[in-house]
Every structure is written in C-alpha cells, then in structure tokens.
mmCIF file of N, CA, C and O in Angstrom:
data_model
loop_
_atom_site.group_PDB
_atom_site.id
_atom_site.type_symbol
_atom_site.label_atom_id
_atom_site.label_comp_id
_atom_site.label_asym_id
_atom_site.label_seq_id
_atom_site.Cartn_x
_atom_site.Cartn_y
_atom_site.Cartn_z
ATOM 1 N N MET A 1 36.843 -20.274 29.119
ATOM 2 C CA MET A 1 36.761 -20.390 27.671
ATOM 3 C C MET A 1 35.386 -20.929 27.245
ATOM 4 O O MET A 1 34.818 -20.438 26.276
ATOM 5 N N ASN A 2 34.887 -21.938 27.961
ATOM 6 C CA ASN A 2 33.569 -22.492 27.625
ATOM 7 C C ASN A 2 32.464 -21.465 27.797
ATOM 8 O O ASN A 2 31.512 -21.443 27.009
ATOM 9 N N ALA A 3 32.576 -20.635 28.802
ATOM 10 C CA ALA A 3 31.564 -19.601 29.034
ATOM 11 C C ALA A 3 31.522 -18.624 27.867
ATOM 12 O O ALA A 3 30.440 -18.204 27.432
ATOM 13 N N ARG A 4 32.682 -18.270 27.351
ATOM 14 C CA ARG A 4 32.729 -17.362 26.197
ATOM 15 C C ARG A 4 32.102 -18.006 24.975
ATOM 16 O O ARG A 4 31.376 -17.352 24.218
ATOM 17 N N LEU A 5 32.408 -19.290 24.745
ATOM 18 C CA LEU A 5 31.817 -19.991 23.601
ATOM 19 C C LEU A 5 30.302 -20.086 23.742
ATOM 20 O O LEU A 5 29.561 -19.889 22.762
ATOM 21 N N ASP A 6 29.830 -20.387 24.953
ATOM 22 C CA ASP A 6 28.383 -20.461 25.183
ATOM 23 C C ASP A 6 27.718 -19.111 24.922
ATOM 24 O O ASP A 6 26.648 -19.036 24.318
ATOM 25 N N GLU A 7 28.370 -18.050 25.381
ATOM 26 C CA GLU A 7 27.830 -16.712 25.162
ATOM 27 C C GLU A 7 27.799 -16.368 23.676
ATOM 28 O O GLU A 7 26.817 -15.820 23.166
ATOM 29 N N LEU A 8 28.847 -16.696 22.954
ATOM 30 C CA LEU A 8 28.881 -16.440 21.507
ATOM 31 C C LEU A 8 27.827 -17.255 20.768
ATOM 32 O O LEU A 8 27.176 -16.751 19.838
ATOM 33 N N GLU A 9 27.647 -18.513 21.174
ATOM 34 C CA GLU A 9 26.621 -19.342 20.541
ATOM 35 C C GLU A 9 25.227 -18.777 20.798
ATOM 36 O O GLU A 9 24.369 -18.772 19.902
ATOM 37 N N ALA A 10 24.997 -18.298 22.017
ATOM 38 C CA ALA A 10 23.696 -17.708 22.346
ATOM 39 C C ALA A 10 23.461 -16.441 21.515
ATOM 40 O O ALA A 10 22.365 -16.235 20.978
ATOM 41 N N LYS A 11 24.484 -15.613 21.409
ATOM 42 C CA LYS A 11 24.352 -14.394 20.602
ATOM 43 C C LYS A 11 24.125 -14.722 19.136
ATOM 44 O O LYS A 11 23.333 -14.063 18.451
ATOM 45 N N LEU A 12 24.808 -15.735 18.638
ATOM 46 C CA LEU A 12 24.633 -16.140 17.245
ATOM 47 C C LEU A 12 23.211 -16.640 17.002
ATOM 48 O O LEU A 12 22.592 -16.299 15.994
ATOM 49 N N THR A 13 22.694 -17.410 17.942
ATOM 50 C CA THR A 13 21.327 -17.922 17.813
ATOM 51 C C THR A 13 20.328 -16.768 17.786
ATOM 52 O O THR A 13 19.408 -16.747 16.959
ATOM 53 N N LEU A 14 20.511 -15.798 18.679
ATOM 54 C CA LEU A 14 19.620 -14.634 18.695
ATOM 55 C C LEU A 14 19.738 -13.836 17.397
ATOM 56 O O LEU A 14 18.733 -13.367 16.850
ATOM 57 N N ALA A 15 20.952 -13.679 16.897
ATOM 58 C CA ALA A 15 21.158 -12.935 15.645
ATOM 59 C C ALA A 15 20.500 -13.655 14.471
ATOM 60 O O ALA A 15 19.894 -13.016 13.602
ATOM 61 N N GLU A 16 20.591 -14.979 14.441
ATOM 62 C CA GLU A 16 19.961 -15.742 13.361
ATOM 63 C C GLU A 16 18.442 -15.616 13.421
ATOM 64 O O GLU A 16 17.782 -15.468 12.385
ATOM 65 N N ASP A 17 17.877 -15.667 14.646
ATOM 66 C CA ASP A 17 16.429 -15.502 14.800
ATOM 67 C C ASP A 17 15.990 -14.109 14.355
ATOM 68 O O ASP A 17 14.974 -13.960 13.668
ATOM 69 N N LEU A 18 16.759 -13.109 14.734
ATOM 70 C CA LEU A 18 16.436 -11.739 14.330
ATOM 71 C C LEU A 18 16.506 -11.593 12.815
ATOM 72 O O LEU A 18 15.635 -10.969 12.200
ATOM 73 N N LEU A 19 17.525 -12.164 12.216
ATOM 74 C CA LEU A 19 17.670 -12.090 10.766
ATOM 75 C C LEU A 19 16.490 -12.748 10.060
ATOM 76 O O LEU A 19 15.946 -12.207 9.087
ATOM 77 N N GLU A 20 16.047 -13.895 10.560
ATOM 78 C CA GLU A 20 14.901 -14.586 9.960
ATOM 79 C C GLU A 20 13.633 -13.737 10.105
ATOM 80 O O GLU A 20 12.838 -13.626 9.163
ATOM 81 N N THR A 21 13.466 -13.119 11.271
ATOM 82 C CA THR A 21 12.307 -12.250 11.493
ATOM 83 C C THR A 21 12.336 -11.058 10.541
ATOM 84 O O THR A 21 11.317 -10.710 9.933
ATOM 85 N N LEU A 22 13.493 -10.456 10.388
ATOM 86 C CA LEU A 22 13.618 -9.316 9.478
ATOM 87 C C LEU A 22 13.381 -9.730 8.027
ATOM 88 O O LEU A 22 12.742 -9.004 7.260
ATOM 89 N N ASN A 23 13.880 -10.901 7.650
ATOM 90 C CA ASN A 23 13.652 -11.396 6.290
ATOM 91 C C ASN A 23 12.162 -11.586 6.017
ATOM 92 O O ASN A 23 11.665 -11.240 4.945
ATOM 93 N N MET A 24 11.446 -12.147 6.984
ATOM 94 C CA MET A 24 10.006 -12.353 6.803
ATOM 95 C C MET A 24 9.272 -11.014 6.732
ATOM 96 O O MET A 24 8.324 -10.864 5.957
ATOM 97 N N THR A 25 9.720 -10.042 7.517
ATOM 98 C CA THR A 25 9.102 -8.717 7.475
ATOM 99 C C THR A 25 9.298 -8.079 6.107
ATOM 100 O O THR A 25 8.346 -7.540 5.520
ATOM 101 N N VAL A 26 10.501 -8.161 5.585
ATOM 102 C CA VAL A 26 10.783 -7.598 4.258
ATOM 103 C C VAL A 26 9.971 -8.330 3.193
ATOM 104 O O VAL A 26 9.409 -7.704 2.282
ATOM 105 N N PHE A 27 9.855 -9.636 3.305
ATOM 106 C CA PHE A 27 9.076 -10.422 2.345
ATOM 107 C C PHE A 27 7.607 -9.990 2.350
ATOM 108 O O PHE A 27 7.013 -9.753 1.291
ATOM 109 N N ARG A 28 7.021 -9.842 3.552
ATOM 110 C CA ARG A 28 5.619 -9.420 3.646
ATOM 111 C C ARG A 28 5.438 -7.995 3.115
ATOM 112 O O ARG A 28 4.457 -7.702 2.430
ATOM 113 N N GLN A 29 6.397 -7.124 3.408
ATOM 114 C CA GLN A 29 6.299 -5.761 2.900
ATOM 115 C C GLN A 29 6.378 -5.737 1.377
ATOM 116 O O GLN A 29 5.663 -4.958 0.734
ATOM 117 N N GLN A 30 7.217 -6.574 0.797
ATOM 118 C CA GLN A 30 7.321 -6.615 -0.658
ATOM 119 C C GLN A 30 6.018 -7.119 -1.273
ATOM 120 O O GLN A 30 5.576 -6.609 -2.307
ATOM 121 N N GLN A 31 5.392 -8.105 -0.628
ATOM 122 C CA GLN A 31 4.094 -8.579 -1.115
ATOM 123 C C GLN A 31 3.071 -7.443 -1.081
ATOM 124 O O GLN A 31 2.297 -7.271 -2.028
ATOM 125 N N GLN A 32 3.078 -6.696 0.007
ATOM 126 C CA GLN A 32 2.153 -5.577 0.138
ATOM 127 C C GLN A 32 2.427 -4.508 -0.915
ATOM 128 O O GLN A 32 1.495 -3.965 -1.524
ATOM 129 N N ILE A 33 3.679 -4.209 -1.165
ATOM 130 C CA ILE A 33 4.053 -3.235 -2.195
ATOM 131 C C ILE A 33 3.568 -3.711 -3.558
ATOM 132 O O ILE A 33 3.009 -2.926 -4.340
ATOM 133 N N ASP A 34 3.760 -5.000 -3.846
ATOM 134 C CA ASP A 34 3.310 -5.550 -5.130
ATOM 135 C C ASP A 34 1.795 -5.410 -5.283
ATOM 136 O O ASP A 34 1.296 -5.040 -6.354
ATOM 137 N N GLN A 35 1.051 -5.680 -4.193
ATOM 138 C CA GLN A 35 -0.401 -5.552 -4.249
ATOM 139 C C GLN A 35 -0.816 -4.099 -4.458
ATOM 140 O O GLN A 35 -1.737 -3.814 -5.238
ATOM 141 N N LEU A 36 -0.152 -3.193 -3.772
ATOM 142 C CA LEU A 36 -0.482 -1.770 -3.922
ATOM 143 C C LEU A 36 -0.160 -1.264 -5.321
ATOM 144 O O LEU A 36 -0.921 -0.465 -5.889
ATOM 145 N N GLN A 37 0.952 -1.729 -5.887
ATOM 146 C CA GLN A 37 1.294 -1.325 -7.249
ATOM 147 C C GLN A 37 0.265 -1.852 -8.244
ATOM 148 O O GLN A 37 -0.115 -1.139 -9.179
ATOM 149 N N ALA A 38 -0.201 -3.073 -8.043
ATOM 150 C CA ALA A 38 -1.225 -3.636 -8.932
ATOM 151 C C ALA A 38 -2.519 -2.825 -8.818
ATOM 152 O O ALA A 38 -3.160 -2.517 -9.828
ATOM 153 N N ALA A 39 -2.894 -2.456 -7.600
ATOM 154 C CA ALA A 39 -4.098 -1.655 -7.403
ATOM 155 C C ALA A 39 -3.941 -0.282 -8.043
ATOM 156 O O ALA A 39 -4.878 0.245 -8.654
ATOM 157 N N LEU A 40 -2.758 0.303 -7.927
ATOM 158 C CA LEU A 40 -2.501 1.606 -8.535
ATOM 159 C C LEU A 40 -2.585 1.534 -10.055
ATOM 160 O O LEU A 40 -3.162 2.417 -10.701
ATOM 161 N N ARG A 41 -2.028 0.461 -10.633
ATOM 162 C CA ARG A 41 -2.132 0.288 -12.086
ATOM 163 C C ARG A 41 -3.591 0.163 -12.505
ATOM 164 O O ARG A 41 -4.018 0.749 -13.502
ATOM 165 N N GLN A 42 -4.375 -0.582 -11.723
ATOM 166 C CA GLN A 42 -5.802 -0.763 -12.025
ATOM 167 C C GLN A 42 -6.527 0.586 -11.973
ATOM 168 O O GLN A 42 -7.327 0.899 -12.852
ATOM 169 N N LEU A 43 -6.235 1.374 -10.962
ATOM 170 C CA LEU A 43 -6.866 2.692 -10.862
ATOM 171 C C LEU A 43 -6.452 3.604 -12.007
ATOM 172 O O LEU A 43 -7.281 4.356 -12.539
ATOM 173 N N ALA A 44 -5.189 3.541 -12.400
ATOM 174 C CA ALA A 44 -4.716 4.367 -13.513
ATOM 175 C C ALA A 44 -5.443 3.972 -14.801
ATOM 176 O O ALA A 44 -5.842 4.843 -15.582
ATOM 177 N N LEU A 45 -5.632 2.675 -14.994
ATOM 178 C CA LEU A 45 -6.369 2.225 -16.182
ATOM 179 C C LEU A 45 -7.815 2.690 -16.146
ATOM 180 O O LEU A 45 -8.377 3.088 -17.174
ATOM 181 N N GLN A 46 -8.428 2.651 -14.980
ATOM 182 C CA GLN A 46 -9.808 3.128 -14.857
ATOM 183 C C GLN A 46 -9.899 4.619 -15.146
ATOM 184 O O GLN A 46 -10.840 5.068 -15.798
ATOM 185 N N MET A 47 -8.917 5.370 -14.668
ATOM 186 C CA MET A 47 -8.916 6.808 -14.912
ATOM 187 C C MET A 47 -8.760 7.100 -16.402
ATOM 188 O O MET A 47 -9.416 7.993 -16.936
ATOM 189 N N GLN A 48 -7.902 6.352 -17.081
ATOM 190 C CA GLN A 48 -7.674 6.568 -18.515
ATOM 191 C C GLN A 48 -8.897 6.197 -19.334
ATOM 192 O O GLN A 48 -9.161 6.786 -20.367
ATOM 193 N N SER A 49 -9.656 5.210 -18.851
ATOM 194 C CA SER A 49 -10.813 4.770 -19.618
ATOM 195 C C SER A 49 -12.081 5.529 -19.247
ATOM 196 O O SER A 49 -13.176 5.113 -19.591
ATOM 197 N N GLY A 50 -11.944 6.610 -18.538
ATOM 198 C CA GLY A 50 -13.107 7.441 -18.241
ATOM 199 C C GLY A 50 -13.704 7.177 -16.875
ATOM 200 O O GLY A 50 -14.870 7.483 -16.655
ATOM 201 N N GLY A 51 -12.973 6.608 -15.975
ATOM 202 C CA GLY A 51 -13.472 6.436 -14.620
ATOM 203 C C GLY A 51 -14.088 5.084 -14.351
ATOM 204 O O GLY A 51 -14.279 4.707 -13.221
ATOM 205 N N GLY A 52 -14.441 4.365 -15.365
ATOM 206 C CA GLY A 52 -14.975 3.025 -15.185
ATOM 207 C C GLY A 52 -16.385 2.977 -14.620
ATOM 208 O O GLY A 52 -16.945 1.916 -14.434
ATOM 209 N N GLY A 53 -16.962 4.119 -14.323
ATOM 210 C CA GLY A 53 -18.315 4.129 -13.788
ATOM 211 C C GLY A 53 -19.276 4.763 -14.757
ATOM 212 O O GLY A 53 -18.910 5.245 -15.822
ATOM 213 N N GLU A 54 -20.516 4.779 -14.359
ATOM 214 C CA GLU A 54 -21.507 5.371 -15.238
ATOM 215 C C GLU A 54 -21.514 6.886 -15.036
ATOM 216 O O GLU A 54 -21.301 7.381 -13.937
ATOM 217 N N ALA A 55 -21.698 7.612 -16.112
ATOM 218 C CA ALA A 55 -21.659 9.080 -16.053
ATOM 219 C C ALA A 55 -22.864 9.592 -15.271
ATOM 220 O O ALA A 55 -23.967 9.079 -15.404
ATOM 221 N N ARG A 56 -22.639 10.623 -14.466
ATOM 222 C CA ARG A 56 -23.722 11.217 -13.686
ATOM 223 C C ARG A 56 -24.159 12.522 -14.324
ATOM 224 O O ARG A 56 -23.383 13.231 -14.934
ATOM 225 N N ARG A 57 -25.424 12.816 -14.127
ATOM 226 C CA ARG A 57 -25.945 14.079 -14.613
ATOM 227 C C ARG A 57 -25.690 15.137 -13.556
ATOM 228 O O ARG A 57 -25.654 14.844 -12.360
ATOM 229 N N PRO A 58 -25.526 16.382 -13.956
ATOM 230 C CA PRO A 58 -25.235 17.457 -12.981
ATOM 231 C C PRO A 58 -26.278 17.546 -11.874
ATOM 232 O O PRO A 58 -25.950 17.846 -10.731
ATOM 233 N N GLU A 59 -27.562 17.270 -12.178
ATOM 234 C CA GLU A 59 -28.597 17.386 -11.134
ATOM 235 C C GLU A 59 -28.496 16.271 -10.085
ATOM 236 O O GLU A 59 -29.066 16.369 -9.013
ATOM 237 N N GLU A 60 -27.762 15.211 -10.401
ATOM 238 C CA GLU A 60 -27.568 14.126 -9.433
ATOM 239 C C GLU A 60 -26.410 14.388 -8.485
ATOM 240 O O GLU A 60 -26.272 13.719 -7.472
ATOM 241 N N GLU A 61 -25.584 15.360 -8.805
ATOM 242 C CA GLU A 61 -24.433 15.680 -7.983
ATOM 243 C C GLU A 61 -24.867 16.399 -6.715
ATOM 244 O O GLU A 61 -25.737 17.274 -6.748
ATOM 245 N N VAL A 62 -24.244 16.064 -5.604
ATOM 246 C CA VAL A 62 -24.527 16.743 -4.336
ATOM 247 C C VAL A 62 -23.626 17.973 -4.261
ATOM 248 O O VAL A 62 -22.426 17.875 -4.492
ATOM 249 N N PRO A 63 -24.191 19.118 -3.926
ATOM 250 C CA PRO A 63 -23.374 20.325 -3.806
ATOM 251 C C PRO A 63 -22.273 20.128 -2.742
ATOM 252 O O PRO A 63 -22.483 19.406 -1.765
ATOM 253 N N PRO A 64 -21.137 20.778 -2.892
ATOM 254 C CA PRO A 64 -20.027 20.572 -1.978
ATOM 255 C C PRO A 64 -20.312 20.980 -0.538
ATOM 256 O O PRO A 64 -19.708 20.483 0.374
ATOM 257 N N HIS A 65 -21.261 21.882 -0.311
ATOM 258 C CA HIS A 65 -21.548 22.326 1.055
ATOM 259 C C HIS A 65 -22.480 21.374 1.779
ATOM 260 O O HIS A 65 -22.828 21.589 2.927
ATOM 261 N N TRP A 66 -22.937 20.293 1.154
ATOM 262 C CA TRP A 66 -23.820 19.331 1.798
ATOM 263 C C TRP A 66 -23.024 18.280 2.410
ATOM 264 O O TRP A 66 -22.498 17.428 2.379
#
C-alpha cells in the first residue's frame, strides 16, 4: 500500500511540475502575441498614414532586376 501511495505522490509531483511549465509557456506565448499585435497595429497605422517614411522619387528606385 505504501509503495502505491509513494508512486501516486511521485506522479502527482511530476504532473504539477509539468502543469507549471505549461502555464509558463502559455504565459510567455501570450506576451509574445500581445507584442506582435501591438507591432501589427503600429504597422497598420503607418500604412494608413502614408507609410511613415519620406516619399521617394522614381529615379531613386532600384529596378526590380537589380
């Protein structure tokens, strides 16, 4: 009986550690998603406002085959 309890306690400890690891992974992924969404919003705003950069003249453009 004690061996079974020890085995169950060991499995429970491993399951708790795994759960904590998975929780931290999900937390970090959510932070990354939030950062990417903020960057995407920033890019969308730049696109709406005309690119956010200075306009180039056609002679300054490099041809696509270069």
